[in-house]
Amino acid sequence: MGFKRKDLLGTRDLSALEIRSLLESAESFKEIAERPLKKVPALRGKTVINLFFEPSTRTRTSFEIAAKRLSADAVNMSASTSSVVKGESLLDTVDNIQAMAPDIIVIRHKFVGAAHLIAGRVGARVVNAGDGANEHPTQALLDLLTISEHKKLEPGLTVAIIGDIAHSRVARSNIWALLTLGITVRVCAPPTMLPRGLDKIPGVVVCARPEAALAGVDVVMMLRIQLERQDRMLFPSIRDYARIFGLNRQRLELAAPDAIVMHPGPMNRGVEITSEVADSDRAVILNQVSNGVALRMAVLFLLGGQGHE
Amino acid sequence: MSENKENSVCSAQDVTQMLKRIAFEIADRNSASEKLVLIGVLTRGVSLARRLQKIISTASGRELPLGILDITLYRDDLSIATHHPVVRKTEIPFSLDGVTVILIDDVLYTGRTVRAAMDSLIDFGRPQSIQLAVLVDRGCHELPIAADFVGVRVPASPQDRVMVRVAESDGFDKVTVMPRNSIPQDSTSGEE
């Protein structure tokens, strides 16, 4: 039946059934945000540790709110305030946390595989909240949840992902999950931001120009340009990037008339997306944020709301 | 195969009669309360609530609001349950402050579902009162909970399983008792 794993580390190895079951569960959690008392006792007495070795506001807050609405005790640890700055290794930090008997560890780390590494080491359940440029499964799942409010998640749907694909765990997790559901993915980026071999994956169409990626597409996912990477000269200038790859009203006209626009945030207005588009009724960017809480509640509940096998 | 070990307690006709009687009792006892709402506990409690709503509407013209309650997140056995409980959507599109709630479920057994449901309802607001209507009270309560409206009392031992089937989920209405060990693994009917 549904999702039965110890950990949620990525979307790459999830089956279509697992993805659909997670989304269906999340659907039931949406309503809790509209209650006068936004809290249920499901994870009372469980401890969730948010271990963030990379800066994050949205994702960490979203996990924290999700845990608290389930009545779990949520503890936040970020690298800047932890013993990491004192030179402790990742494994030592994790061993110390495990010694405090948490039930779920949510981890973000700049190294690919960090979540997998600790999942094999601790008894607690582990949720990958981003490991380097590899995966960010809850973001992809909340994106799917948001798409499902407007479109049927089935073959025939086409999603365009435009931006820095090479450095984006959001793009990777989305691509794996979308392909598993049989959805066509078009990707578009400057050549320096395209991972090699992407065009060899069945179901992925690589487009050189955003106009080609957008033509008739049902869903547009814009990725954040990581301005902090600008020193690596991946593109000539921010202005050029915005001119060639940015999503503006004219370009959006190329997409299907009822196409929705998504962005995982934080947005660089005027770079990858114009304010006009970001604030239009086609944008579902804030719905993504709301759905993030419901989806993470479902994940925490499915991982933590059960006895040990 | 296991079908013949089932001991039929109520036929479809009995179920219809019991629901009619419960509906009249509810309307009668609450004729003075202006704010009366029905809330069904998923899954079969909701089917029964819909039927009660219809009977009351046909008989008295009174249209009672209907809510749907999933109690999974309030269960007291989450930490010992070995399977993944499926969370379904709660839909209570009205305020519960000051209203009289008729909570409806198919079977009253341990009382733990009702406890969970009451906790959940109280998180939604402060109802004036909560009354409990069940199609079957099978006894063996583990909590001090009693029903206000009962279709039928079926004294059964913990070794028995009382199964309520309703047309909406199972294709037909029927109440049966069967020994627990003869229940097929995939059986889902008869929530207790």
Coordinates of C-alpha atoms in Angstrom, one line a residue:
Chain A
M1 CA 0.0 0.0 0.0
G2 CA 1.3 3.5 0.9
F3 CA 4.4 5.0 2.2
K4 CA 6.1 2.7 4.7
R5 CA 9.8 3.7 4.8
K6 CA 11.9 4.5 7.8
D7 CA 13.2 7.6 6.2
L8 CA 12.4 10.1 3.4
L9 CA 15.7 10.7 1.7
G10 CA 14.7 11.5 -1.9
T11 CA 12.1 11.1 -4.6
R12 CA 14.3 9.2 -6.9
D13 CA 13.5 5.8 -5.4
L14 CA 9.8 6.5 -4.5
S15 CA 7.2 4.5 -6.4
A16 CA 4.2 6.2 -8.0
L17 CA 2.1 4.6 -5.4
E18 CA 4.2 6.0 -2.6
I19 CA 4.1 9.5 -4.1
R20 CA 0.3 9.4 -4.6
S21 CA -0.2 8.0 -1.1
L22 CA 1.9 10.9 0.4
L23 CA 0.0 13.4 -1.6
E24 CA -3.4 12.0 -0.6
S25 CA -2.4 12.1 3.0
A26 CA -1.2 15.7 2.7
E27 CA -4.6 16.5 1.2
S28 CA -6.2 15.6 4.6
F29 CA -3.8 17.8 6.6
K30 CA -4.6 21.0 4.6
E31 CA -7.8 21.5 6.5
I32 CA -6.0 21.7 9.9
A33 CA -4.6 25.1 8.9
E34 CA -8.1 26.5 8.7
R35 CA -9.2 25.3 12.1
P36 CA -9.7 27.8 15.0
L37 CA -7.2 25.6 17.0
K38 CA -4.5 24.6 14.5
K39 CA -3.2 21.6 16.5
V40 CA -3.9 17.9 16.7
P41 CA -2.4 15.5 19.3
A42 CA -1.1 12.9 16.8
L43 CA 2.7 13.3 17.6
R44 CA 2.4 14.2 21.3
G45 CA 5.5 13.3 23.1
K46 CA 7.6 12.8 20.0
T47 CA 10.7 14.9 19.4
V48 CA 11.6 16.3 16.0
I49 CA 15.0 17.9 15.6
N50 CA 15.6 20.3 12.7
L51 CA 19.3 20.1 12.0
F52 CA 20.2 22.7 9.5
F53 CA 23.8 23.1 8.4
E54 CA 22.8 25.5 5.7
P55 CA 20.8 28.7 6.1
S56 CA 17.1 28.3 5.6
T57 CA 14.1 30.2 6.8
R58 CA 11.2 28.9 4.8
T59 CA 11.9 25.1 4.9
R60 CA 13.0 25.1 8.6
T61 CA 10.0 27.2 9.7
S62 CA 7.7 25.0 7.6
F63 CA 9.0 21.8 9.3
E64 CA 8.8 23.5 12.6
I65 CA 5.2 24.6 12.1
A66 CA 4.3 21.1 10.8
A67 CA 5.8 19.4 13.8
K68 CA 4.1 21.8 16.3
R69 CA 0.7 21.4 14.6
L70 CA 1.1 17.7 15.2
S71 CA 2.0 18.4 18.9
A72 CA 5.5 17.1 18.5
D73 CA 8.3 18.9 20.4
A74 CA 10.3 20.7 17.7
V75 CA 13.9 21.7 18.4
N76 CA 15.9 23.7 15.9
M77 CA 19.6 23.5 15.5
S78 CA 21.4 25.6 13.0
A79 CA 25.1 25.4 12.1
S80 CA 25.8 29.0 13.0
T81 CA 24.8 28.4 16.6
S82 CA 26.0 24.8 17.0
S83 CA 29.2 23.1 17.9
V84 CA 29.9 22.8 14.1
V85 CA 31.5 26.2 14.3
K86 CA 33.7 24.7 17.1
G87 CA 35.0 22.1 14.7
E88 CA 32.8 19.1 15.5
S89 CA 32.4 16.6 12.7
L90 CA 28.9 15.8 11.2
L91 CA 29.0 12.3 12.6
D92 CA 29.9 13.4 16.1
T93 CA 27.1 16.0 16.0
V94 CA 24.7 13.3 14.8
D95 CA 25.8 10.8 17.5
N96 CA 25.3 13.4 20.1
I97 CA 21.8 14.2 18.9
Q98 CA 20.9 10.5 18.7
A99 CA 22.0 10.2 22.3
M100 CA 19.2 12.6 23.2
A101 CA 16.7 10.1 21.7
P102 CA 14.8 12.1 19.1
D103 CA 12.1 10.4 17.0
I104 CA 12.7 12.3 13.8
I105 CA 15.7 14.2 12.5
V106 CA 15.2 16.7 9.7
I107 CA 18.5 17.5 8.1
R108 CA 19.8 19.9 5.6
H109 CA 23.5 19.8 4.7
K110 CA 25.6 21.0 1.8
F111 CA 27.1 17.6 1.1
V112 CA 25.3 15.2 -1.2
G113 CA 24.3 12.1 0.7
A114 CA 24.5 13.7 4.2
A115 CA 20.9 12.6 5.0
H116 CA 21.6 9.1 3.7
L117 CA 24.8 8.8 5.8
I118 CA 23.0 9.7 9.0
A119 CA 19.9 7.6 8.2
G120 CA 22.1 4.5 8.2
R121 CA 23.6 5.5 11.5
V122 CA 20.7 6.5 13.8
G123 CA 17.6 4.8 15.0
A124 CA 15.6 8.0 14.5
R125 CA 13.7 8.5 11.3
V126 CA 15.4 10.9 8.9
V127 CA 13.9 13.5 6.5
N128 CA 16.2 15.0 3.9
A129 CA 15.5 18.7 3.8
G130 CA 18.2 19.2 1.2
D131 CA 21.6 17.5 0.6
G132 CA 23.8 19.6 -1.6
A133 CA 22.6 19.7 -5.2
N134 CA 21.1 16.2 -4.8
E135 CA 17.6 16.1 -3.5
H136 CA 14.9 18.1 -1.5
P137 CA 12.1 15.6 -1.6
T138 CA 9.5 17.5 0.5
Q139 CA 9.8 20.5 -1.8
A140 CA 9.1 18.3 -4.9
L141 CA 6.2 16.7 -3.1
L142 CA 4.7 20.0 -2.1
D143 CA 5.1 21.2 -5.7
L144 CA 3.2 18.1 -6.9
L145 CA 0.5 18.7 -4.3
T146 CA 0.2 22.3 -5.6
I147 CA 0.0 21.1 -9.2
S148 CA -2.6 18.6 -8.3
E149 CA -4.9 21.5 -7.1
H150 CA -5.0 22.7 -10.7
K151 CA -4.1 19.8 -13.0
K152 CA -4.3 16.0 -13.1
L153 CA -1.0 14.4 -12.3
E154 CA -0.9 12.0 -15.2
P155 CA 0.8 11.3 -18.5
G156 CA 0.0 14.1 -20.9
L157 CA 0.9 16.9 -18.5
T158 CA 4.0 18.9 -19.4
V159 CA 6.1 20.8 -16.9
A160 CA 8.8 23.2 -17.8
I161 CA 11.6 23.8 -15.3
I162 CA 13.7 26.8 -16.1
G163 CA 16.8 28.0 -14.3
D164 CA 19.9 26.7 -12.7
I165 CA 19.1 23.0 -13.0
A166 CA 22.7 21.8 -12.3
H167 CA 22.8 23.3 -8.8
S168 CA 19.2 22.7 -7.9
R169 CA 18.1 19.9 -5.6
V170 CA 14.6 21.2 -6.1
A171 CA 14.9 20.5 -9.8
R172 CA 16.3 17.0 -9.3
S173 CA 13.7 15.9 -6.8
N174 CA 10.9 17.3 -9.0
I175 CA 12.3 15.7 -12.2
W176 CA 12.5 12.2 -10.5
A177 CA 9.0 12.5 -9.1
L178 CA 7.4 13.9 -12.2
L179 CA 9.0 11.2 -14.4
T180 CA 7.8 8.5 -12.0
L181 CA 4.3 9.8 -12.5
G182 CA 4.8 9.7 -16.3
I183 CA 4.7 13.4 -16.7
T184 CA 6.9 15.1 -19.4
V185 CA 9.6 17.4 -18.1
R186 CA 11.1 20.2 -20.2
V187 CA 14.2 21.7 -18.8
C188 CA 15.8 25.0 -19.9
A189 CA 19.0 26.7 -18.7
P190 CA 22.2 28.3 -19.9
P191 CA 24.5 25.5 -20.9
T192 CA 26.7 26.1 -17.8
M193 CA 23.7 25.3 -15.6
L194 CA 22.6 22.1 -17.3
P195 CA 23.9 18.8 -15.9
R196 CA 25.4 16.5 -18.5
G197 CA 23.4 13.5 -19.6
L198 CA 20.0 15.0 -18.7
D199 CA 18.8 14.7 -22.4
K200 CA 19.4 10.9 -22.2
I201 CA 16.8 10.4 -19.5
P202 CA 13.5 9.3 -21.1
G203 CA 10.8 11.8 -20.5
V204 CA 13.1 14.8 -20.2
V205 CA 13.3 17.3 -23.1
V206 CA 16.1 19.7 -23.0
C207 CA 15.3 23.1 -24.5
A208 CA 18.0 25.7 -25.4
R209 CA 15.5 28.6 -25.3
P210 CA 12.8 29.3 -22.8
E211 CA 10.4 30.1 -25.7
A212 CA 10.7 26.4 -26.7
A213 CA 10.3 25.2 -23.1
L214 CA 7.2 27.3 -22.5
A215 CA 5.3 26.5 -25.7
G216 CA 1.9 25.1 -24.7
V217 CA 3.3 23.9 -21.3
D218 CA 0.8 23.3 -18.4
V219 CA 3.1 24.2 -15.5
V220 CA 6.1 26.6 -15.3
M221 CA 8.6 26.1 -12.5
M222 CA 11.1 28.9 -12.3
L223 CA 14.2 28.2 -10.2
R224 CA 16.1 30.7 -8.2
I225 CA 19.3 32.0 -9.6
Q226 CA 21.8 31.7 -6.9
L227 CA 23.3 35.2 -7.0
E228 CA 26.0 34.0 -4.5
R229 CA 27.3 31.8 -7.3
Q230 CA 27.7 34.7 -9.7
D231 CA 31.4 34.8 -9.0
R232 CA 31.7 31.4 -10.8
M233 CA 30.8 33.1 -14.1
L234 CA 28.0 30.7 -15.0
F235 CA 26.4 33.5 -17.0
P236 CA 27.7 36.9 -18.3
S237 CA 25.5 39.1 -16.1
I238 CA 22.3 39.1 -14.1
R239 CA 20.8 41.5 -16.6
D240 CA 21.5 39.1 -19.5
Y241 CA 20.1 36.2 -17.6
A242 CA 16.9 38.1 -16.9
R243 CA 16.6 39.2 -20.5
I244 CA 17.1 35.7 -22.0
F245 CA 15.7 33.3 -19.4
G246 CA 13.5 35.4 -17.1
L247 CA 9.8 34.8 -17.0
N248 CA 7.8 37.8 -18.0
R249 CA 4.2 38.3 -19.2
Q250 CA 5.0 38.1 -22.9
R251 CA 6.9 34.8 -22.4
L252 CA 4.1 33.4 -20.2
E253 CA 1.7 34.0 -23.2
L254 CA 3.5 31.1 -24.9
A255 CA 2.4 28.6 -22.2
A256 CA -1.1 27.0 -22.1
P257 CA -3.8 29.6 -21.4
D258 CA -4.4 28.0 -17.9
A259 CA -0.8 27.3 -17.1
I260 CA 0.3 27.9 -13.5
V261 CA 3.6 29.5 -12.4
M262 CA 5.6 28.1 -9.6
H263 CA 8.8 29.2 -7.7
P264 CA 10.3 27.4 -4.8
G265 CA 11.5 30.7 -3.3
P266 CA 13.2 32.8 -2.3
M267 CA 12.5 34.8 -5.5
N268 CA 14.8 37.2 -7.1
R269 CA 12.2 39.6 -8.5
G270 CA 13.3 41.0 -11.8
V271 CA 15.8 38.3 -12.4
E272 CA 14.2 34.9 -13.0
I273 CA 10.7 36.2 -12.7
T274 CA 9.1 39.6 -13.1
S275 CA 7.0 41.0 -10.3
E276 CA 4.1 41.3 -12.8
V277 CA 4.1 37.5 -13.2
A278 CA 4.9 36.6 -9.6
D279 CA 2.0 38.7 -8.3
S280 CA -0.4 37.6 -11.1
D281 CA -3.3 35.2 -10.6
R282 CA -1.4 32.6 -12.6
A283 CA 1.2 32.4 -9.8
V284 CA 0.6 29.7 -7.1
I285 CA 3.8 30.5 -5.2
L286 CA 2.2 31.2 -1.9
N287 CA 0.0 28.1 -2.3
Q288 CA 3.2 26.2 -2.5
V289 CA 4.2 27.6 0.9
S290 CA 0.8 26.7 2.5
N291 CA 0.9 23.3 1.0
G292 CA 4.4 22.8 2.3
V293 CA 3.2 22.8 5.9
A294 CA 0.4 20.2 5.1
L295 CA 2.8 18.0 3.1
R296 CA 5.4 18.1 5.9
M297 CA 2.8 17.3 8.4
A298 CA 1.9 14.2 6.4
V299 CA 5.5 13.1 6.1
L300 CA 6.2 13.6 9.8
F301 CA 3.0 11.8 10.7
L302 CA 3.6 8.9 8.4
L303 CA 7.2 8.5 9.7
G304 CA 6.5 9.3 13.4
G305 CA 2.9 8.4 14.0
Q306 CA 3.4 4.7 14.1
G307 CA 4.9 2.1 16.4
H308 CA 8.2 0.3 15.6
E309 CA 7.9 -2.7 13.4
Chain B
M1 CA -17.0 -19.3 3.2
S2 CA -16.7 -17.3 6.4
E3 CA -20.0 -15.8 5.4
N4 CA -21.9 -18.7 6.9
K5 CA -20.3 -18.2 10.3
E6 CA -21.8 -14.7 10.4
N7 CA -24.8 -14.5 12.6
S8 CA -27.2 -11.9 11.3
V9 CA -28.6 -9.6 13.9
C10 CA -30.4 -7.0 11.9
S11 CA -31.6 -7.0 8.3
A12 CA -31.6 -4.1 5.9
Q13 CA -35.2 -3.5 6.9
D14 CA -34.3 -3.4 10.6
V15 CA -31.5 -0.9 9.9
T16 CA -34.0 1.4 8.1
Q17 CA -36.5 1.1 11.0
M18 CA -33.8 1.8 13.6
L19 CA -32.5 4.8 11.8
K20 CA -36.0 6.2 11.5
R21 CA -36.6 5.8 15.2
I22 CA -33.2 7.4 16.1
A23 CA -34.0 10.3 13.8
F24 CA -37.3 10.9 15.6
E25 CA -35.7 10.6 19.0
I26 CA -33.1 13.1 18.0
A27 CA -35.6 15.5 16.7
D28 CA -37.9 15.0 19.6
R29 CA -35.3 15.5 22.3
N30 CA -33.8 18.6 20.5
S31 CA -37.0 20.2 19.3
A32 CA -36.2 23.3 21.4
S33 CA -32.5 23.6 20.4
E34 CA -32.1 26.0 17.5
K35 CA -28.6 25.1 16.7
L36 CA -28.5 21.4 16.0
V37 CA -25.8 19.8 13.9
L38 CA -25.0 16.3 12.8
I39 CA -21.4 15.0 12.8
G40 CA -20.5 11.6 11.4
V41 CA -17.4 9.7 12.2
L42 CA -15.7 8.4 9.1
T43 CA -16.5 6.1 7.4
R44 CA -19.8 4.5 8.2
G45 CA -20.8 7.1 10.7
V46 CA -20.9 9.6 7.9
S47 CA -23.2 7.4 5.8
L48 CA -25.6 7.0 8.8
A49 CA -25.4 10.7 9.5
R50 CA -26.5 11.5 5.9
R51 CA -29.4 9.2 6.2
L52 CA -30.5 10.7 9.5
Q53 CA -30.2 14.1 8.0
K54 CA -32.5 13.0 5.1
I55 CA -35.1 11.4 7.4
I56 CA -35.3 14.5 9.6
S57 CA -35.5 16.7 6.6
T58 CA -38.3 14.7 5.0
A59 CA -40.3 14.4 8.2
S60 CA -40.0 17.9 9.7
G61 CA -38.5 20.0 6.9
R62 CA -35.6 20.7 9.2
E63 CA -32.3 20.9 7.3
L64 CA -29.5 20.1 9.7
P65 CA -25.9 20.9 8.9
L66 CA -23.7 17.9 8.5
G67 CA -20.0 17.6 9.3
I68 CA -17.5 14.8 8.7
L69 CA -14.9 13.9 11.3
D70 CA -11.8 11.8 10.9
I71 CA -10.4 10.8 14.3
T72 CA -7.1 9.3 13.3
L73 CA -5.0 12.1 14.6
Y74 CA -6.7 11.9 18.0
R75 CA -6.3 8.1 18.4
D76 CA -4.7 6.9 21.6
D77 CA -3.1 3.9 20.0
L78 CA -1.0 5.7 17.4
S79 CA 2.2 4.7 19.1
I80 CA 1.3 1.0 19.3
A81 CA -0.5 0.7 15.9
T82 CA 1.7 -1.3 13.6
H83 CA 0.0 -0.3 10.4
H84 CA -0.2 3.1 8.8
P85 CA -3.4 4.7 9.8
V86 CA -4.9 6.5 6.8
V87 CA -5.8 10.1 7.6
R88 CA -8.9 11.3 5.8
K89 CA -10.4 14.7 5.5
T90 CA -12.3 16.3 8.3
E91 CA -14.9 18.7 7.0
I92 CA -16.8 20.8 9.6
P93 CA -17.7 23.9 7.6
F94 CA -19.5 25.6 10.5
S95 CA -18.7 26.8 14.0
L96 CA -19.3 24.5 16.9
D97 CA -19.6 27.2 19.5
G98 CA -22.8 27.0 21.3
V99 CA -24.4 24.3 19.1
T100 CA -25.8 20.9 20.0
V101 CA -23.8 18.2 18.3
I102 CA -25.2 14.8 17.5
L103 CA -22.1 12.6 17.1
I104 CA -22.9 9.6 14.9
D105 CA -20.9 6.4 14.6
D106 CA -21.9 2.9 13.6
V107 CA -20.7 0.8 16.6
L108 CA -20.0 1.7 20.2
Y109 CA -17.5 -0.7 21.6
T110 CA -14.5 0.4 23.7
G111 CA -15.6 4.0 23.6
R112 CA -12.1 5.1 22.5
T113 CA -13.3 6.4 19.1
V114 CA -15.9 8.5 20.9
R115 CA -13.3 9.8 23.3
A116 CA -11.1 10.8 20.4
A117 CA -14.0 12.3 18.5
M118 CA -15.0 14.4 21.6
D119 CA -11.5 15.7 22.0
S120 CA -11.4 16.7 18.4
L121 CA -14.8 18.4 18.5
I122 CA -13.8 20.4 21.6
D123 CA -10.7 21.6 19.7
F124 CA -13.1 23.0 17.1
G125 CA -15.0 25.1 19.5
R126 CA -17.2 24.9 22.6
P127 CA -20.4 23.0 21.7
Q128 CA -23.4 23.5 24.0
S129 CA -23.7 19.8 24.3
I130 CA -22.6 16.6 22.5
Q131 CA -25.0 13.7 22.2
L132 CA -24.0 10.3 20.9
A133 CA -26.0 8.3 18.4
V134 CA -24.9 4.8 17.4
L135 CA -26.5 2.1 15.3
V136 CA -25.2 -0.7 17.5
D137 CA -24.1 -0.7 21.2
R138 CA -22.2 -3.9 21.7
G139 CA -21.1 -3.3 25.3
C140 CA -17.6 -4.0 26.7
H141 CA -17.0 -0.3 27.1
E142 CA -13.5 0.6 28.3
L143 CA -14.3 4.2 29.1
P144 CA -17.2 5.8 30.9
I145 CA -19.1 6.6 27.8
A146 CA -22.7 5.8 27.0
A147 CA -24.8 6.5 23.9
D148 CA -27.9 8.8 24.0
F149 CA -29.5 7.2 21.0
V150 CA -29.0 3.5 20.2
G151 CA -30.4 1.5 17.3
V152 CA -29.9 -1.9 18.9
R153 CA -28.0 -3.3 21.8
V154 CA -26.0 -6.4 20.9
P155 CA -24.3 -7.9 24.0
A156 CA -21.1 -9.4 22.5
S157 CA -17.9 -10.7 24.1
P158 CA -14.5 -9.3 23.1
Q159 CA -14.0 -12.5 21.1
D160 CA -16.9 -11.6 18.9
R161 CA -16.7 -9.1 16.1
V162 CA -19.8 -7.0 15.4
M163 CA -19.9 -5.9 11.8
V164 CA -22.1 -3.1 10.5
R165 CA -22.4 -2.9 6.8
V166 CA -24.0 0.0 5.1
A167 CA -25.1 0.3 1.4
E168 CA -22.9 3.3 0.8
S169 CA -19.6 1.4 1.5
D170 CA -20.6 -2.3 1.3
G171 CA -23.5 -2.4 -1.1
F172 CA -26.1 -3.5 1.5
D173 CA -27.3 -2.8 5.0
K174 CA -26.7 -5.5 7.6
V175 CA -25.5 -6.0 11.2
T176 CA -23.8 -9.3 12.0
V177 CA -21.9 -11.0 14.8
M178 CA -19.1 -13.4 14.1
P179 CA -16.2 -15.0 16.0
R180 CA -13.1 -12.8 15.7
N181 CA -10.9 -15.7 14.4
S182 CA -13.1 -16.3 11.4
I183 CA -12.7 -12.8 10.0
P184 CA -10.9 -12.7 6.6
Q185 CA -7.7 -10.7 6.7
D186 CA -8.8 -8.1 4.2
S187 CA -12.1 -7.4 5.9
T188 CA -12.5 -3.7 6.5
S189 CA -16.1 -3.4 7.5
G190 CA -17.3 -3.1 11.1
E191 CA -15.2 -0.3 12.5
E192 CA -15.3 -0.4 16.3

